[in-house]
Steps between C-alpha positions, in 0.01 A plus 500: 500500500762707315863431588675759714863581432773352715579831671138537616491141621827534694400834652164369620656180635754698701231746618286215639795308643637805678151589623451157658843516656375816669151390612555129569529553873171692512297253295356318801384824661319627192389228260545156658166488681330547164713303255534193722123448477547381144768241574276200570296546180830537313630172643172330415516624140852361474397167652760526775514195726738268681838451333427748217807686385387862514675813374374827648605773255524857629481347845541826694500411871441133412135468599393284204798268531430460872131422438597240238746339743227487762302285256794261479649633178871541434507877453759731348472880477669752273492879485702765319531715815774383738325683786186294446698176491673599825162550669373167362807311625469656844132408526524151350854364547398147399394607150743557211493852359698647210568847364432504129279616216161351414593565137819288519433231760823331621352151490518214250212393280209302646607535864170603660144373522347842570605861439317772697504880491295700749476851346855473369417519128399866545859600576684336212638677197440194277204303638477287186858389552423412861209282387725331243761435771233355728397267220862395447569404861171311542483127439245379240159514663616762751291805582547875520278733704535876544296778657475865401275781612165540331432832326436804722121468474530177703805613702367803681830575671666550162207701368504738797873571483522525120194724478649722770828535308317569173287773662755671723840410360688412182471154345770575241810496716822360346498133605659214305277354229356168619224260397144618579436431868153357449580307181440156650184612676340418163416129496538481123849652518608260774376202300666628182836549673487154661420329170772699325748379766410139421240421765171318447151537648537842665248583770427842649293586805437812708539489879338773709602609847491805728802703604468612862637850559601569863482877432409732214863585407603135462418483127714801411787383720486149356543620144754766595728268701407146396459516123759564229328638192215682676735601779737664251202677343396641839854597598537700178208730589544846645447538877173682433379224268603231747296666773194524273542137385530381860178683593314366198619146581390549862155615386472207260589250769255647748216442251544130582479543876221301660440454873847632570675265256653585164498218243591568139380252234801349323525226241774291343503318166637148535624328185630146463588254227684173432814414311422230243 
């Protein structure tokens, strides 16, 4: 991947951080029911068990750290959004949470047995640096595991909303330049990045699930209010385009209605590897 200049990196980092400060309180309402389904496979890929020292990077509301603690691990969470850390501390007061960057972890070398990221890599300006930092804070033999969304062909929710924007709106709005959102959906790219960061024996698997929609407008509202990059893209559209996008998203969702239930096929790509 070509290097981006420091101004681009800083602008995207601040864009994402500020976005998560804004939406952190709404995360549970919009995305938690979906993203938490991938936590147990993530813990399994990391080999999380009793007395493991686990670092949950981009912890958000702390769900992964809490699930690791439930397995008997000693869990720590970190997020660059203070609002997210506040929510995590309120929900799980017995777990240690920090505000800080995944790209500059405030921990000494070889402190953890497992580093986990549940969809956090998608929101980082320098994902390669975050992987290198994870490698640094892991003990020899420790494991990393991270999840990202699969490409839109396997993540129908993304396909519906992005197709609607492309057809009825403007995809070229002035947003900060960030890494490609679906970069790590490619198994070969995930393996390459892990090896480049110093990990061995990378493994990649795809996990399928269904996203239950309580009503046809839920998809549009989720991306508008609960996402940062796609939310900013939607918010930048004209009122007329927003109305057309909402209707197209509604129509796309209703195509998956069966016996009164709406279930969108969604998939995550789960990557893991070991520090030598």
